[in-house]
PDB file of C-alpha atoms in Angstrom:
ATOM      1  CA  MET A 266      19.383 -17.339  80.361  1.00  0.00           C
ATOM      2  CA  GLU A 267      23.034 -18.224  80.900  1.00  0.00           C
ATOM      3  CA  GLN A 268      23.483 -18.997  77.200  1.00  0.00           C
ATOM      4  CA  LYS A 269      21.824 -15.721  76.238  1.00  0.00           C
ATOM      5  CA  MET A 270      24.124 -13.740  78.542  1.00  0.00           C
ATOM      6  CA  GLN A 271      27.171 -15.490  77.124  1.00  0.00           C
ATOM      7  CA  MET A 272      26.089 -14.605  73.608  1.00  0.00           C
ATOM      8  CA  GLY A 273      25.674 -11.036  74.769  1.00  0.00           C
ATOM      9  CA  VAL A 274      29.212 -10.983  76.126  1.00  0.00           C
ATOM     10  CA  ARG A 275      30.610 -12.221  72.826  1.00  0.00           C
ATOM     11  CA  ARG A 276      28.540  -9.749  70.836  1.00  0.00           C
ATOM     12  CA  PHE A 277      28.761  -6.689  73.111  1.00  0.00           C
ATOM     13  CA  GLY A 278      31.950  -7.326  75.027  1.00  0.00           C
ATOM     14  CA  ALA A 279      34.901  -5.039  75.537  1.00  0.00           C
ATOM     15  CA  VAL A 280      35.033  -4.343  71.793  1.00  0.00           C
ATOM     16  CA  ASN A 281      32.063  -4.548  69.459  1.00  0.00           C
ATOM     17  CA  TRP A 282      34.050  -5.930  66.531  1.00  0.00           C
ATOM     18  CA  LEU A 283      31.011  -6.664  64.385  1.00  0.00           C
ATOM     19  CA  GLY A 284      29.542  -3.201  64.876  1.00  0.00           C
ATOM     20  CA  THR A 285      32.864  -1.478  64.221  1.00  0.00           C
ATOM     21  CA  TRP A 286      33.432  -3.553  61.082  1.00  0.00           C
ATOM     22  CA  THR A 287      29.891  -2.818  59.870  1.00  0.00           C
ATOM     23  CA  LEU A 288      30.357   0.933  60.292  1.00  0.00           C
ATOM     24  CA  ALA A 289      33.760   0.828  58.607  1.00  0.00           C
ATOM     25  CA  ARG A 290      32.328  -1.212  55.736  1.00  0.00           C
ATOM     26  CA  ARG A 291      29.450   1.239  55.365  1.00  0.00           C
ATOM     27  CA  GLU A 292      31.863   4.167  55.174  1.00  0.00           C
ATOM     28  CA  VAL A 293      33.952   2.464  52.510  1.00  0.00           C
ATOM     29  CA  LEU A 294      30.949   1.350  50.450  1.00  0.00           C
ATOM     30  CA  ARG A 295      29.451   4.833  50.736  1.00  0.00           C
ATOM     31  CA  PHE A 296      32.235   6.407  48.690  1.00  0.00           C
ATOM     32  CA  MET A 297      32.847   3.368  46.487  1.00  0.00           C
ATOM     33  CA  ASN A 298      29.211   3.354  45.342  1.00  0.00           C
ATOM     34  CA  VAL A 299      29.802   6.787  43.784  1.00  0.00           C
ATOM     35  CA  TRP A 300      33.405   6.113  42.745  1.00  0.00           C
ATOM     36  CA  SER A 301      33.109   8.315  39.671  1.00  0.00           C
ATOM     37  CA  GLN A 302      32.703  11.321  41.984  1.00  0.00           C
ATOM     38  CA  THR A 303      34.787  10.321  44.989  1.00  0.00           C
ATOM     39  CA  ILE A 304      37.692   8.553  43.274  1.00  0.00           C
ATOM     40  CA  MET A 305      37.775   9.423  39.583  1.00  0.00           C
ATOM     41  CA  GLY A 306      36.913  13.096  40.083  1.00  0.00           C
ATOM     42  CA  PRO A 307      39.903  13.864  42.339  1.00  0.00           C
ATOM     43  CA  LEU A 308      42.182  11.770  40.143  1.00  0.00           C
ATOM     44  CA  VAL A 309      41.167  13.718  37.052  1.00  0.00           C
ATOM     45  CA  ASN A 310      41.776  16.977  38.920  1.00  0.00           C
ATOM     46  CA  ALA A 311      45.237  15.812  39.994  1.00  0.00           C
ATOM     47  CA  GLY A 312      46.025  14.767  36.443  1.00  0.00           C
ATOM     48  CA  LEU A 313      44.892  18.138  35.112  1.00  0.00           C
ATOM     49  CA  PHE A 314      47.115  19.948  37.618  1.00  0.00           C
ATOM     50  CA  LEU A 315      50.121  17.948  36.458  1.00  0.00           C
ATOM     51  CA  LEU A 316      49.247  18.380  32.783  1.00  0.00           C
ATOM     52  CA  ILE A 317      48.764  22.135  33.066  1.00  0.00           C
ATOM     53  CA  PHE A 318      52.021  22.637  34.956  1.00  0.00           C
ATOM     54  CA  THR A 319      53.844  20.426  32.460  1.00  0.00           C
ATOM     55  CA  ILE A 320      52.543  22.473  29.515  1.00  0.00           C
ATOM     56  CA  ALA A 321      52.827  25.904  31.149  1.00  0.00           C
ATOM     57  CA  ILE A 322      56.148  25.469  32.940  1.00  0.00           C
ATOM     58  CA  GLY A 323      57.654  22.064  32.254  1.00  0.00           C
ATOM     59  CA  PRO A 324      61.461  21.870  32.180  1.00  0.00           C
ATOM     60  CA  ARG A 325      61.804  25.655  31.933  1.00  0.00           C
ATOM     61  CA  ARG A 326      61.222  25.883  35.684  1.00  0.00           C
ATOM     62  CA  GLY A 327      64.498  24.113  36.336  1.00  0.00           C
ATOM     63  CA  ASP A 328      65.267  21.981  39.354  1.00  0.00           C
ATOM     64  CA  VAL A 329      63.776  22.520  42.802  1.00  0.00           C
ATOM     65  CA  MET A 330      65.869  21.279  45.709  1.00  0.00           C
ATOM     66  CA  GLY A 331      67.992  19.368  43.213  1.00  0.00           C
ATOM     67  CA  VAL A 332      65.172  17.453  41.495  1.00  0.00           C
ATOM     68  CA  PRO A 333      63.166  18.236  38.329  1.00  0.00           C
ATOM     69  CA  PHE A 334      60.198  20.484  39.017  1.00  0.00           C
ATOM     70  CA  MET A 335      57.568  17.932  37.906  1.00  0.00           C
ATOM     71  CA  GLU A 336      59.025  15.289  40.223  1.00  0.00           C
ATOM     72  CA  PHE A 337      58.971  17.842  43.028  1.00  0.00           C
ATOM     73  CA  LEU A 338      55.373  18.789  42.215  1.00  0.00           C
ATOM     74  CA  ALA A 339      53.866  15.285  41.963  1.00  0.00           C
ATOM     75  CA  PRO A 340      54.097  14.355  45.686  1.00  0.00           C
ATOM     76  CA  GLY A 341      52.572  17.713  46.637  1.00  0.00           C
ATOM     77  CA  ILE A 342      49.571  17.229  44.374  1.00  0.00           C
ATOM     78  CA  LEU A 343      49.238  13.629  45.553  1.00  0.00           C
ATOM     79  CA  THR A 344      49.181  14.688  49.216  1.00  0.00           C
ATOM     80  CA  MET A 345      46.868  17.634  48.600  1.00  0.00           C
ATOM     81  CA  THR A 346      44.382  15.252  46.965  1.00  0.00           C
ATOM     82  CA  VAL A 347      44.652  12.804  49.867  1.00  0.00           C
ATOM     83  CA  ILE A 348      44.085  15.613  52.379  1.00  0.00           C
ATOM     84  CA  GLN A 349      40.971  16.876  50.623  1.00  0.00           C
ATOM     85  CA  ASN A 350      39.473  13.416  50.142  1.00  0.00           C
ATOM     86  CA  ALA A 351      40.052  12.168  53.682  1.00  0.00           C
ATOM     87  CA  PHE A 352      38.475  15.347  55.033  1.00  0.00           C
ATOM     88  CA  ALA A 353      35.543  15.084  52.640  1.00  0.00           C
ATOM     89  CA  ASN A 354      34.797  11.465  53.530  1.00  0.00           C
ATOM     90  CA  THR A 355      34.078  11.906  57.233  1.00  0.00           C
ATOM     91  CA  SER A 356      32.640  15.417  56.941  1.00  0.00           C
ATOM     92  CA  SER A 357      30.158  14.513  54.201  1.00  0.00           C
ATOM     93  CA  SER A 358      29.077  11.341  55.996  1.00  0.00           C
ATOM     94  CA  ILE A 359      28.274  13.068  59.284  1.00  0.00           C
ATOM     95  CA  ILE A 360      26.782  16.260  57.853  1.00  0.00           C
ATOM     96  CA  SER A 361      24.543  14.240  55.519  1.00  0.00           C
ATOM     97  CA  ALA A 362      23.311  12.205  58.471  1.00  0.00           C
ATOM     98  CA  LYS A 363      22.719  15.351  60.547  1.00  0.00           C
ATOM     99  CA  VAL A 364      20.841  17.191  57.810  1.00  0.00           C
ATOM    100  CA  GLY A 365      18.856  14.077  56.888  1.00  0.00           C
ATOM    101  CA  GLY A 366      17.952  13.485  60.522  1.00  0.00           C
ATOM    102  CA  ASN A 367      19.266   9.919  60.557  1.00  0.00           C
ATOM    103  CA  ILE A 368      22.403  10.464  62.662  1.00  0.00           C
ATOM    104  CA  VAL A 369      20.498   8.596  65.378  1.00  0.00           C
ATOM    105  CA  ASP A 370      20.882   5.411  63.319  1.00  0.00           C
ATOM    106  CA  THR A 371      24.625   5.622  63.972  1.00  0.00           C
ATOM    107  CA  LEU A 372      24.409   6.771  67.599  1.00  0.00           C
ATOM    108  CA  MET A 373      21.798   4.264  68.788  1.00  0.00           C
ATOM    109  CA  PRO A 374      23.654   0.961  68.118  1.00  0.00           C
ATOM    110  CA  PRO A 375      25.867  -0.358  70.954  1.00  0.00           C
ATOM    111  CA  LEU A 376      29.040   1.302  69.706  1.00  0.00           C
ATOM    112  CA  SER A 377      31.416   3.145  71.997  1.00  0.00           C
ATOM    113  CA  ALA A 378      32.906   6.519  71.073  1.00  0.00           C
ATOM    114  CA  LEU A 379      36.192   4.822  70.174  1.00  0.00           C
ATOM    115  CA  GLU A 380      34.420   2.282  67.952  1.00  0.00           C
ATOM    116  CA  LEU A 381      32.532   5.070  66.168  1.00  0.00           C
ATOM    117  CA  LEU A 382      35.808   6.917  65.685  1.00  0.00           C
ATOM    118  CA  VAL A 383      37.545   3.851  64.247  1.00  0.00           C
ATOM    119  CA  GLY A 384      34.628   3.119  61.914  1.00  0.00           C
ATOM    120  CA  TYR A 385      34.515   6.632  60.478  1.00  0.00           C
ATOM    121  CA  LEU A 386      38.290   6.907  60.162  1.00  0.00           C
ATOM    122  CA  ALA A 387      38.493   3.581  58.337  1.00  0.00           C
ATOM    123  CA  GLY A 388      36.577   5.137  55.455  1.00  0.00           C
ATOM    124  CA  ALA A 389      38.798   8.236  55.421  1.00  0.00           C
ATOM    125  CA  VAL A 390      42.006   6.179  55.424  1.00  0.00           C
ATOM    126  CA  ALA A 391      40.717   3.783  52.747  1.00  0.00           C
ATOM    127  CA  ARG A 392      39.744   6.656  50.457  1.00  0.00           C
ATOM    128  CA  GLY A 393      43.031   8.447  51.028  1.00  0.00           C
ATOM    129  CA  LEU A 394      45.051   5.310  50.319  1.00  0.00           C
ATOM    130  CA  ILE A 395      43.169   4.489  47.126  1.00  0.00           C
ATOM    131  CA  VAL A 396      43.688   8.002  45.789  1.00  0.00           C
ATOM    132  CA  ALA A 397      47.367   7.998  46.830  1.00  0.00           C
ATOM    133  CA  VAL A 398      48.154   4.632  45.253  1.00  0.00           C
ATOM    134  CA  VAL A 399      46.527   5.495  41.911  1.00  0.00           C
ATOM    135  CA  ILE A 400      48.174   8.929  41.660  1.00  0.00           C
ATOM    136  CA  ALA A 401      51.558   7.541  42.732  1.00  0.00           C
ATOM    137  CA  THR A 402      51.310   4.779  40.133  1.00  0.00           C
ATOM    138  CA  GLY A 403      50.577   7.326  37.402  1.00  0.00           C
ATOM    139  CA  ALA A 404      53.398   9.611  38.573  1.00  0.00           C
ATOM    140  CA  VAL A 405      55.900   6.750  38.566  1.00  0.00           C
ATOM    141  CA  LEU A 406      54.851   5.485  35.128  1.00  0.00           C
ATOM    142  CA  PHE A 407      54.441   8.797  33.303  1.00  0.00           C
ATOM    143  CA  LEU A 408      56.710  11.223  35.185  1.00  0.00           C
ATOM    144  CA  GLY A 409      59.386   8.814  36.332  1.00  0.00           C
ATOM    145  CA  MET A 410      58.844   9.846  39.959  1.00  0.00           C
ATOM    146  CA  PRO A 411      61.136   7.771  42.196  1.00  0.00           C
ATOM    147  CA  LEU A 412      60.119   6.058  45.425  1.00  0.00           C
ATOM    148  CA  HIS A 413      63.083   6.449  47.754  1.00  0.00           C
ATOM    149  CA  HIS A 414      61.325   5.600  51.012  1.00  0.00           C
ATOM    150  CA  PRO A 415      57.889   4.116  50.180  1.00  0.00           C
ATOM    151  CA  LEU A 416      57.143   3.036  53.756  1.00  0.00           C
ATOM    152  CA  ILE A 417      57.720   6.568  55.030  1.00  0.00           C
ATOM    153  CA  ALA A 418      55.473   7.948  52.296  1.00  0.00           C
ATOM    154  CA  LEU A 419      52.815   5.359  53.184  1.00  0.00           C
ATOM    155  CA  GLY A 420      53.067   6.249  56.865  1.00  0.00           C
ATOM    156  CA  PHE A 421      52.535   9.951  56.197  1.00  0.00           C
ATOM    157  CA  VAL A 422      49.599   9.202  53.870  1.00  0.00           C
ATOM    158  CA  ILE A 423      47.928   7.117  56.587  1.00  0.00           C
ATOM    159  CA  LEU A 424      48.641   9.623  59.362  1.00  0.00           C
ATOM    160  CA  GLY A 425      47.536  12.485  57.130  1.00  0.00           C
ATOM    161  CA  SER A 426      44.298  10.658  56.322  1.00  0.00           C
ATOM    162  CA  ILE A 427      43.670  10.069  60.034  1.00  0.00           C
ATOM    163  CA  LEU A 428      44.307  13.719  60.920  1.00  0.00           C
ATOM    164  CA  MET A 429      42.146  15.010  58.074  1.00  0.00           C
ATOM    165  CA  GLY A 430      39.414  12.474  58.818  1.00  0.00           C
ATOM    166  CA  ASP A 431      39.370  13.751  62.404  1.00  0.00           C
ATOM    167  CA  LEU A 432      39.221  17.362  61.230  1.00  0.00           C
ATOM    168  CA  GLY A 433      36.369  16.417  58.891  1.00  0.00           C
ATOM    169  CA  MET A 434      34.449  15.099  61.884  1.00  0.00           C
ATOM    170  CA  VAL A 435      35.179  18.275  63.847  1.00  0.00           C
ATOM    171  CA  ALA A 436      33.870  20.410  60.988  1.00  0.00           C
ATOM    172  CA  ALA A 437      30.773  18.252  60.506  1.00  0.00           C
ATOM    173  CA  VAL A 438      29.932  18.365  64.217  1.00  0.00           C
ATOM    174  CA  PHE A 439      29.949  22.161  64.168  1.00  0.00           C
ATOM    175  CA  ALA A 440      28.203  22.600  60.807  1.00  0.00           C
ATOM    176  CA  ASN A 441      24.440  22.296  60.643  1.00  0.00           C
ATOM    177  CA  LYS A 442      23.976  22.877  56.904  1.00  0.00           C
ATOM    178  CA  PHE A 443      25.767  21.894  53.720  1.00  0.00           C
ATOM    179  CA  ASP A 444      26.696  25.473  52.911  1.00  0.00           C
ATOM    180  CA  GLN A 445      28.440  25.828  56.280  1.00  0.00           C
ATOM    181  CA  MET A 446      30.374  22.652  55.529  1.00  0.00           C
ATOM    182  CA  SER A 447      31.303  23.978  52.096  1.00  0.00           C
ATOM    183  CA  ALA A 448      32.502  27.240  53.625  1.00  0.00           C
ATOM    184  CA  ILE A 449      34.836  25.386  56.005  1.00  0.00           C
ATOM    185  CA  SER A 450      36.225  23.315  53.151  1.00  0.00           C
ATOM    186  CA  ASN A 451      36.597  26.193  50.688  1.00  0.00           C
ATOM    187  CA  PHE A 452      37.933  28.865  53.030  1.00  0.00           C
ATOM    188  CA  LEU A 453      39.997  26.800  55.459  1.00  0.00           C
ATOM    189  CA  ILE A 454      40.983  23.325  54.269  1.00  0.00           C
ATOM    190  CA  THR A 455      41.674  24.121  50.601  1.00  0.00           C
ATOM    191  CA  PRO A 456      43.779  27.262  51.271  1.00  0.00           C
ATOM    192  CA  LEU A 457      45.813  25.485  53.957  1.00  0.00           C
ATOM    193  CA  ALA A 458      46.434  22.583  51.573  1.00  0.00           C
ATOM    194  CA  PHE A 459      47.477  24.897  48.735  1.00  0.00           C
ATOM    195  CA  LEU A 460      49.704  27.068  50.943  1.00  0.00           C
ATOM    196  CA  SER A 461      51.624  24.250  52.608  1.00  0.00           C
ATOM    197  CA  GLY A 462      54.377  23.677  50.091  1.00  0.00           C
ATOM    198  CA  THR A 463      52.265  21.812  47.564  1.00  0.00           C
ATOM    199  CA  PHE A 464      53.645  23.728  44.582  1.00  0.00           C
ATOM    200  CA  TYR A 465      56.839  25.196  45.995  1.00  0.00           C
ATOM    201  CA  SER A 466      59.606  24.825  48.533  1.00  0.00           C
ATOM    202  CA  ILE A 467      59.053  27.025  51.570  1.00  0.00           C
ATOM    203  CA  GLU A 468      62.702  28.066  51.276  1.00  0.00           C
ATOM    204  CA  ALA A 469      61.456  30.484  48.610  1.00  0.00           C
ATOM    205  CA  LEU A 470      59.233  32.250  51.160  1.00  0.00           C
ATOM    206  CA  PRO A 471      60.151  35.218  53.355  1.00  0.00           C
ATOM    207  CA  PRO A 472      61.237  34.254  56.901  1.00  0.00           C
ATOM    208  CA  VAL A 473      57.883  35.208  58.455  1.00  0.00           C
ATOM    209  CA  LEU A 474      55.938  32.979  56.068  1.00  0.00           C
ATOM    210  CA  GLN A 475      58.441  30.173  56.590  1.00  0.00           C
ATOM    211  CA  THR A 476      57.749  30.342  60.320  1.00  0.00           C
ATOM    212  CA  LEU A 477      53.997  30.273  59.716  1.00  0.00           C
ATOM    213  CA  SER A 478      54.397  27.299  57.400  1.00  0.00           C
ATOM    214  CA  HIS A 479      56.243  25.375  60.110  1.00  0.00           C
ATOM    215  CA  ALA A 480      53.227  25.907  62.369  1.00  0.00           C
ATOM    216  CA  ASN A 481      50.925  24.259  59.829  1.00  0.00           C
ATOM    217  CA  PRO A 482      50.521  20.453  60.242  1.00  0.00           C
ATOM    218  CA  PHE A 483      49.475  20.207  56.578  1.00  0.00           C
ATOM    219  CA  PHE A 484      52.998  21.272  55.611  1.00  0.00           C
ATOM    220  CA  TYR A 485      54.532  18.331  57.473  1.00  0.00           C
ATOM    221  CA  ILE A 486      52.180  15.843  55.813  1.00  0.00           C
ATOM    222  CA  ILE A 487      53.115  17.112  52.346  1.00  0.00           C
ATOM    223  CA  ASP A 488      56.798  17.385  53.243  1.00  0.00           C
ATOM    224  CA  GLY A 489      56.848  13.867  54.665  1.00  0.00           C
ATOM    225  CA  VAL A 490      55.268  12.330  51.584  1.00  0.00           C
ATOM    226  CA  ARG A 491      57.704  14.280  49.411  1.00  0.00           C
ATOM    227  CA  PHE A 492      60.641  12.903  51.384  1.00  0.00           C
ATOM    228  CA  GLY A 493      59.255   9.387  51.122  1.00  0.00           C
ATOM    229  CA  THR A 494      58.900   9.611  47.349  1.00  0.00           C
ATOM    230  CA  ILE A 495      61.672  11.790  45.931  1.00  0.00           C
ATOM    231  CA  GLY A 496      63.999  11.842  48.949  1.00  0.00           C
ATOM    232  CA  VAL A 497      64.099  15.613  49.589  1.00  0.00           C
ATOM    233  CA  SER A 498      62.223  17.757  52.101  1.00  0.00           C
ATOM    234  CA  ASP A 499      62.155  21.206  53.663  1.00  0.00           C
ATOM    235  CA  SER A 500      62.355  19.836  57.200  1.00  0.00           C
ATOM    236  CA  SER A 501      63.340  16.667  59.017  1.00  0.00           C
ATOM    237  CA  PRO A 502      60.791  13.910  58.323  1.00  0.00           C
ATOM    238  CA  TRP A 503      61.147  12.782  61.940  1.00  0.00           C
ATOM    239  CA  ILE A 504      60.140  16.204  63.215  1.00  0.00           C
ATOM    240  CA  GLY A 505      57.253  16.127  60.748  1.00  0.00           C
ATOM    241  CA  LEU A 506      56.241  12.683  61.978  1.00  0.00           C
ATOM    242  CA  ALA A 507      56.218  13.916  65.578  1.00  0.00           C
ATOM    243  CA  VAL A 508      54.161  17.002  64.701  1.00  0.00           C
ATOM    244  CA  VAL A 509      51.566  15.008  62.748  1.00  0.00           C
ATOM    245  CA  LEU A 510      51.348  12.384  65.505  1.00  0.00           C
ATOM    246  CA  VAL A 511      50.822  15.017  68.203  1.00  0.00           C
ATOM    247  CA  ALA A 512      48.270  16.920  66.103  1.00  0.00           C
ATOM    248  CA  SER A 513      46.410  13.685  65.322  1.00  0.00           C
ATOM    249  CA  ALA A 514      46.387  12.674  68.998  1.00  0.00           C
ATOM    250  CA  ILE A 515      45.004  16.052  70.072  1.00  0.00           C
ATOM    251  CA  VAL A 516      42.217  16.080  67.487  1.00  0.00           C
ATOM    252  CA  LEU A 517      41.462  12.392  68.127  1.00  0.00           C
ATOM    253  CA  SER A 518      40.958  13.069  71.830  1.00  0.00           C
ATOM    254  CA  VAL A 519      38.640  15.997  71.103  1.00  0.00           C
ATOM    255  CA  VAL A 520      36.521  14.020  68.645  1.00  0.00           C
ATOM    256  CA  TRP A 521      36.412  11.005  70.979  1.00  0.00           C
ATOM    257  CA  ARG A 522      35.077  13.194  73.794  1.00  0.00           C
ATOM    258  CA  TRP A 523      32.456  14.762  71.536  1.00  0.00           C
ATOM    259  CA  LEU A 524      31.281  11.367  70.303  1.00  0.00           C
ATOM    260  CA  ARG A 525      31.153  10.090  73.873  1.00  0.00           C
ATOM    261  CA  ASP A 526      29.025  13.032  74.985  1.00  0.00           C
ATOM    262  CA  GLY A 527      26.988  13.346  71.787  1.00  0.00           C
ATOM    263  CA  TYR A 528      28.062  16.978  71.503  1.00  0.00           C
ATOM    264  CA  ARG A 529      25.986  18.770  68.836  1.00  0.00           C
ATOM    265  CA  LEU A 530      24.849  15.374  67.557  1.00  0.00           C
ATOM    266  CA  LYS A 531      22.050  14.424  69.919  1.00  0.00           C
ATOM    267  CA  ALA A 532      18.883  16.469  69.633  1.00  0.00           C
TER     268      ALA A 532
END
């Protein structure tokens, strides 16, 4: 009996490392098993954006904030793709489990709310990083995009993936059907990503829209990655870092509480 209890302590102690690792591995394998949709699809879309802007505008656009337009554009498209993919990873995982009726398979194992949160976010961060690295490599090789502060860019990609993974979980908890999930993505996440300085500097906006942009955490993610790659930004990267950290902490706490209570997850 004593040996059995000791094994139980190692297996289900303060942190269930094996369970957390298993969930994280499942989330990564889930999108890697359909890599042509989850990885190649977004990469092709990002490449098409860059190609179309190069053909339609190219050097005629002139410099933006002192850098060539295509160099300015590449970090925005990179970050927009990361945002959409990190959100999609957690939201699709949870909504699929809810609709399929097998969410109980994730809730029943001896995993705490924090361990569930870490497991789901691991998939979102892994997917965001893979997409970011591949797009950044292509932008450096084919567009000559510099990397002035790669660690800062990496930090904003990771924080952005965490924030968007959390928001994906929030959306999936509220949605009960795939069309509701699609509506949240199409009418909220995509517009906010597009209208956060992805294709332009917010200095070109009227003062009212500039103020609204500064209230959008998506803007700081894009602006931070842009500073980390090409060395220019619309706002201080340190202010952006603080905003993204605070926003991530707030959403993390909300999702943790919902997972702890089983809010809209338990029948």
